[in-house]
XYZ file of C-alpha atoms in Angstrom:
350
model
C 0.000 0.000 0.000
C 1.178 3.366 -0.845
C -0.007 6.247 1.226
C 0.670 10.192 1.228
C 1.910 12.372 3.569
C 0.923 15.982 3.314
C 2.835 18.485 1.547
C 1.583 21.929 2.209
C 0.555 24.586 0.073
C -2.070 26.542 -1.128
C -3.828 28.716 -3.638
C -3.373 32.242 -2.506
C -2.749 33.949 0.886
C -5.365 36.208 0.184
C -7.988 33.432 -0.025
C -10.771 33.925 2.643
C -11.675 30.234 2.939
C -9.415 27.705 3.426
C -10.059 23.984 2.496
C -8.001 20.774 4.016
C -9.380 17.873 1.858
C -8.955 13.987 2.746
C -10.036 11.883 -0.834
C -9.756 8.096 -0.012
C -10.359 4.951 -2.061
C -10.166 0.955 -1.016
C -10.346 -1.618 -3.860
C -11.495 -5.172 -3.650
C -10.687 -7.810 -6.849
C -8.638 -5.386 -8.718
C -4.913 -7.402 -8.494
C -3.888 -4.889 -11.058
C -4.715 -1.910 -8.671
C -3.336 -1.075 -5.324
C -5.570 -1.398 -2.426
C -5.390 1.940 -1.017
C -4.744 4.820 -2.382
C -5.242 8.584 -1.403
C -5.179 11.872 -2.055
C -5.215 15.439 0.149
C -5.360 18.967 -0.619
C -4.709 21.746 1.267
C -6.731 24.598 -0.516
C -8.104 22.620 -3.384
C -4.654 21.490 -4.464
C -3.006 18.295 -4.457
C -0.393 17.950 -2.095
C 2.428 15.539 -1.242
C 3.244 12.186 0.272
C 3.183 9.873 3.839
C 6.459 7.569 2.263
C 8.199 10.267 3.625
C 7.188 9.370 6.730
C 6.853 5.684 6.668
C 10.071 5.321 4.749
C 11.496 8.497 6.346
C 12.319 9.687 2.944
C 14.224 13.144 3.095
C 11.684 15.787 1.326
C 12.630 17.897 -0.975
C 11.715 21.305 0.193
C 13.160 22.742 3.722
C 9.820 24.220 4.721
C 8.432 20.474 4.805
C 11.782 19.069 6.664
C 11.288 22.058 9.357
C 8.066 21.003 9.558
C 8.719 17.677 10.487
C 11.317 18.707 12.213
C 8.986 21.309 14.658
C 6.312 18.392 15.063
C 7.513 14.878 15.967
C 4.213 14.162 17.607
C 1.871 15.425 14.769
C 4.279 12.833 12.881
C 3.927 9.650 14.601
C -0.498 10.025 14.413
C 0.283 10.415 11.052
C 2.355 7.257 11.189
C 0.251 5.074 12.952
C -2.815 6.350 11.136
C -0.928 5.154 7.685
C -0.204 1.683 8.936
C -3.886 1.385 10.245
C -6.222 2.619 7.166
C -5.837 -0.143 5.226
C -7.144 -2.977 7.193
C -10.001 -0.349 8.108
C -11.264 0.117 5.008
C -10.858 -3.599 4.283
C -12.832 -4.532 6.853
C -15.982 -2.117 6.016
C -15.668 -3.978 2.255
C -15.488 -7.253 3.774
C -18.731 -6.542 6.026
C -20.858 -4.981 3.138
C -19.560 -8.066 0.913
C -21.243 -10.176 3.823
C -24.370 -8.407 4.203
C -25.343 -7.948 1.063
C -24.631 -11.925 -0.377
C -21.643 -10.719 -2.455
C -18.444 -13.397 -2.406
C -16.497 -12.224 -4.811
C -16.396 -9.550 -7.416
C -14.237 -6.005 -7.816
C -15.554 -3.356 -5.298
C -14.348 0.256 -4.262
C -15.119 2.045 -0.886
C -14.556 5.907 -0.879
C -14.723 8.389 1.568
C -14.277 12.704 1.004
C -13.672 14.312 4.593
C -11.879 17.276 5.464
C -13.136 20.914 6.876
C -12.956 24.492 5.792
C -11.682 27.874 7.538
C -12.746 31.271 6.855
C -10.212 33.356 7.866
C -11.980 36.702 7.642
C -14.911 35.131 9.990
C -13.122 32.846 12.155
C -16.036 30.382 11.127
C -15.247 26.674 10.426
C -16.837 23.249 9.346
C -16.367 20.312 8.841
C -17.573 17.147 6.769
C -17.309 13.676 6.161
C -18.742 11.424 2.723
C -18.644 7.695 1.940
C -19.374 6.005 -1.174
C -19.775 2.389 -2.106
C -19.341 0.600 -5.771
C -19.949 4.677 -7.168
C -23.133 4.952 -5.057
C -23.493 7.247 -2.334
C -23.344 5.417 1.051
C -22.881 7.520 4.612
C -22.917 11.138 5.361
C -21.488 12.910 8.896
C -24.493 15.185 9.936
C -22.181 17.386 12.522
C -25.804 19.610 13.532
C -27.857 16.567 14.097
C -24.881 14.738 15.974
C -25.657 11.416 13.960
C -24.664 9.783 10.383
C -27.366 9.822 7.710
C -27.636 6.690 5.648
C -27.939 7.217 1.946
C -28.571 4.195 0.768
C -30.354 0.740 2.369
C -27.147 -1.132 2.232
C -25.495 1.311 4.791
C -28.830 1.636 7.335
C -26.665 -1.329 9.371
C -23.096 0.295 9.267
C -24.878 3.817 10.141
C -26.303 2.198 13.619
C -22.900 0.477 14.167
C -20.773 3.498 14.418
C -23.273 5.540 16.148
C -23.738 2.920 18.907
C -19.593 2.654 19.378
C -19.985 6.528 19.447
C -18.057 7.447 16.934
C -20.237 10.536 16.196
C -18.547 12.863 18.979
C -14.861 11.493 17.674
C -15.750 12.228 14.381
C -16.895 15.845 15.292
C -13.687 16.464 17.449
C -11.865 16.021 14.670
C -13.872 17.930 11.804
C -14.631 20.949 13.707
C -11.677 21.094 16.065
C -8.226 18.899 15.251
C -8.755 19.570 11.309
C -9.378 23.065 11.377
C -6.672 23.594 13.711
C -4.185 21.539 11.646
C -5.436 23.370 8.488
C -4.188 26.660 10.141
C -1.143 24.946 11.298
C -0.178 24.000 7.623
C -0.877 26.842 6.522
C 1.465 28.727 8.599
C 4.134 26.761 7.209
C 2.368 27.318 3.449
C 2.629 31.147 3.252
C 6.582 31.560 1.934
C 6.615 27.732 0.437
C 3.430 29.312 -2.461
C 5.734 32.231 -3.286
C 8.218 30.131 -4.684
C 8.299 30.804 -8.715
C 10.065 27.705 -10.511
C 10.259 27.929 -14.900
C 9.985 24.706 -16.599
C 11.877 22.887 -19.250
C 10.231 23.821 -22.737
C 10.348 21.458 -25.921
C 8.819 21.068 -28.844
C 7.879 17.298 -29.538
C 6.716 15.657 -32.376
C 6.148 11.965 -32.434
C 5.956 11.367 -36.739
C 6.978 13.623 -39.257
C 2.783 13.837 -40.419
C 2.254 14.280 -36.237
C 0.888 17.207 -34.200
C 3.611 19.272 -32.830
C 3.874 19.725 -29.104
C 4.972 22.423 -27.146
C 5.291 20.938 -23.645
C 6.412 22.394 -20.402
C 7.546 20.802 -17.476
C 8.756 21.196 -14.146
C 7.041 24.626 -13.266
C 5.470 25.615 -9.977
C 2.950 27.341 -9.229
C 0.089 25.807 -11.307
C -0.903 28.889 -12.466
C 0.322 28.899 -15.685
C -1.033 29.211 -19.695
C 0.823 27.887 -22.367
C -0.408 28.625 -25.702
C 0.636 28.792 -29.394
C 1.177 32.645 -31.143
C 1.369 33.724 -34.631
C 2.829 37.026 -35.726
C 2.367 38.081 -31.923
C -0.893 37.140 -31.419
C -2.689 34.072 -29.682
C -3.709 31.387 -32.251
C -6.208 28.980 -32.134
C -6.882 27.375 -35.298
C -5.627 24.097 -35.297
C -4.253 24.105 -31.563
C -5.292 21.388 -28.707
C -4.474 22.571 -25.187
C -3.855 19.667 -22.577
C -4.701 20.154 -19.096
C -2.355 20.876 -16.081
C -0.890 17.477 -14.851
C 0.879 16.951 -11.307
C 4.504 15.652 -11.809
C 6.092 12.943 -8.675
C 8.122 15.793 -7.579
C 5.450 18.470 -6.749
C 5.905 20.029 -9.735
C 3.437 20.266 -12.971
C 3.409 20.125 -17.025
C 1.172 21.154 -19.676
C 1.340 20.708 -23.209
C -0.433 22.320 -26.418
C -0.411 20.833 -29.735
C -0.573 22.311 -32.672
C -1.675 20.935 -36.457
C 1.326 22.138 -39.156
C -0.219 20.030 -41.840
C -1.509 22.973 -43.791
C 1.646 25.200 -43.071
C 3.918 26.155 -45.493
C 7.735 26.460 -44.553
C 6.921 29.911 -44.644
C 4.829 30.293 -42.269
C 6.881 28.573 -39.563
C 8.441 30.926 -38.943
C 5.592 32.912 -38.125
C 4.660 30.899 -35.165
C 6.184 30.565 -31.718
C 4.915 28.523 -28.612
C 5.048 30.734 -24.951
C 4.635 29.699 -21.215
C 3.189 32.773 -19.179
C 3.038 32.912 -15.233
C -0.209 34.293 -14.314
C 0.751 37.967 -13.176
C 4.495 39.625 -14.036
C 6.451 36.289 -13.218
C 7.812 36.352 -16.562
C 7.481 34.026 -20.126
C 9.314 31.572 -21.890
C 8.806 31.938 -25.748
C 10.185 29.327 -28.231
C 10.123 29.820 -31.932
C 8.495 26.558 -34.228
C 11.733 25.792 -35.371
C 12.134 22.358 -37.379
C 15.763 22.164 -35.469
C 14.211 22.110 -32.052
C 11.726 19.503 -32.627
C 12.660 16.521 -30.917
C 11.068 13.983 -32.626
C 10.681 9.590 -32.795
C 11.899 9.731 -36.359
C 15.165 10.976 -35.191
C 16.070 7.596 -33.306
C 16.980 6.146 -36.530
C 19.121 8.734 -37.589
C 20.951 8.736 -33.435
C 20.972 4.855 -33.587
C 22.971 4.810 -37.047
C 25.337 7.004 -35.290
C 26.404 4.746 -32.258
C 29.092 2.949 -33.985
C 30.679 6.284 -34.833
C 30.966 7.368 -31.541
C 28.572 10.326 -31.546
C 27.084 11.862 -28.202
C 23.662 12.368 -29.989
C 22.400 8.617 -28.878
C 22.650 10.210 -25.405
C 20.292 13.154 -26.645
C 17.932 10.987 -28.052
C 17.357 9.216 -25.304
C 16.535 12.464 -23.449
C 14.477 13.499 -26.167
C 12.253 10.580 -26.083
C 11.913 10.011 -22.303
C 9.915 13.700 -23.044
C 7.252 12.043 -24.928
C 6.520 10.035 -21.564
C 3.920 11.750 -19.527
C 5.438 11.380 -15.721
C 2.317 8.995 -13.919
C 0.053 10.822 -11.996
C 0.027 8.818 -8.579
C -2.769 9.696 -6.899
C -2.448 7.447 -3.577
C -5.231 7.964 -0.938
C -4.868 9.824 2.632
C -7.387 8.244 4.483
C -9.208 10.128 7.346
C -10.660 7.259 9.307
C -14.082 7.703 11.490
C -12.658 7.226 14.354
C -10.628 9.971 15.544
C -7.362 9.157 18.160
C -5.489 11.474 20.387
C -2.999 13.211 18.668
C -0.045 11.771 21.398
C 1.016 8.178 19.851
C 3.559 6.417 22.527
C 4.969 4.388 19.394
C 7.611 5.134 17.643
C 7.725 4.838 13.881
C 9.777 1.589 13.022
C 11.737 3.549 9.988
């Protein structure tokens, strides 16, 4: 199992709400898929990873490290909480697989918790979702002190957790703990979100009769546009713009492709591809320039060249490992129903 540690950031400082976001999934008869996975945000963005603390991998950024650092015990819950979600959610799949007939078959159990801060009002609140198989399944009503059952299937789980009175851990947490640790991290957020990092641009192109990508990665914040210009202004014609994808190391890419089949080679050099920041960070412009294009076609031309001794082998293996779009791991955080007290007397076997 692969679980996620959190790796603070956020939107904007000026933001008056704040949002700290638990996304969880547990799979049954999928061999091919991992059986938990998880995901957290910390003001509607994805953020980073519990290996680090399971595996005690160093992190990359020194705000996260002094954060550790500053909070040993805020560590080890997280620890223990890591090692324990799995056979929780396993269980809960196990039980409705018993309940309602069901011995075999692929099944997913997901749960959305978190809570939100306004920092203008001082206001908070909290919530607290569960799906089965796609369908909705539980829901954490914090004013009526109780769960609501959405479906039939989860009438029996919704009288199990309120008789082992789970309700009033549940609403520590989500209207007290989270909110407090969602200030907490964002404390720690404020100077990591000002950091500006520019990304490696290339233009790709896997055939000679392909679309031509511009694609950008390695650039932080995800506020970004990328986008394809001709004679100075923003073209369209032609152009597909991908979406913003997370890279493994907290960083993102983008790409926008554009169709060159009706070009003449005089109108290349008409065209150039440019990466904006949002605001006055600064762009990146590169001109569509049939030099620059790293392309598939070339690995002939690099492998014919080995025997000579040329470096350019070397480049097109760099070139191609471009065309690979870095997995999006999107491992599951889980917040569990049952809330524990934040000192853990174990110590993290690392």
């Amino acid at each position: 199992m692969n679980v996620f540690f959190l790796v603070f950031f956020c939107n904007s400082v000026t933001a008056v709400k704040h949002y700290l976001e638990y996304f969880s999934t547990a799979t049954s008869g999928f061999p091919e898929f991992p059986e938990m996975m998880g995901m957290a945000n910390v003001d509607r963005v994805y953020v980073g990873s519990c290996s680090m603390v399971i595996h005690r991998t160093e992190p990359r950024d020194k705000l996260i490290k002094k954060f550790i650092e500053e909070n040993a015990e805020h560590i080890r819950w997280y620890y223990v909480e890591c090692q324990e979600n799995q056979g929780f959610f396993n269980s809960i799949i196990d039980g409705l697989m018993k309940r309602t007939n069901q011995t075999g078959g692929k099944h997913v159990f997901q749960q959305y918790c978190g809570c939100e801060w306004d920092d203008e009002t001082g206001k908070t609140k909290g919530f607290d979702r569960y799906a089965y198989d796609g369908e909705d399944f539980l829901r954490l009503d914090l004013q009526k002190h109780e769960w609501t059952a959405l479906s039939e299937k989860a009438l029996v789980t919704k009288l199990s957790w309120e008789n082992d009175d789970s309700v009033k851990h549940s609403e520590y947490f989500f209207t007290i703990q989270c909110p407090d640790w969602l200030k907490t991290y964002l404390a720690y957020a404020r100077e990591y979100i000002h950091r500006t990092v520019f990304p490696s641009v290339s233009l790709l192109q896997k055939s000679s009769s392909s679309l031509i990508s511009c694609h950008a990665t390695g650039f932080f914040p995800d506020t970004v546009d990328l986008f394809w210009m001709k004679d100075g202004e923003e073209f369209h014609e032609g152009v597909e713009k991908g979406e913003i994808l997370p890279n493994d190391d907290e960083s993102f890419q983008m790409s926008v492709h554009l169709n060159t089949s009706s070009l003449t080679p005089e109108d290349w050099k008409h065209f150039s591809c440019v990466f904006q920041f949002s605001g006055s960070r600064g762009n990146i412009t590169v001109s569509l320039d049939k030099t620059k294009i790293r392309s598939n076609h070339d690995k002939n031309k690099n492998s014919a060249r080995v025997n000579t001794g040329s470096s350019s082998r070397n480049h097109w293996g760099a070139g191609a490992a471009l065309f690979l779009l870095v997995p999006i791991t999107i491992w599951i955080f889980v917040c569990k129903r049952k809330n524990k007290d934040l000192h853990v007397d174990e110590e993290p076997m690392m």
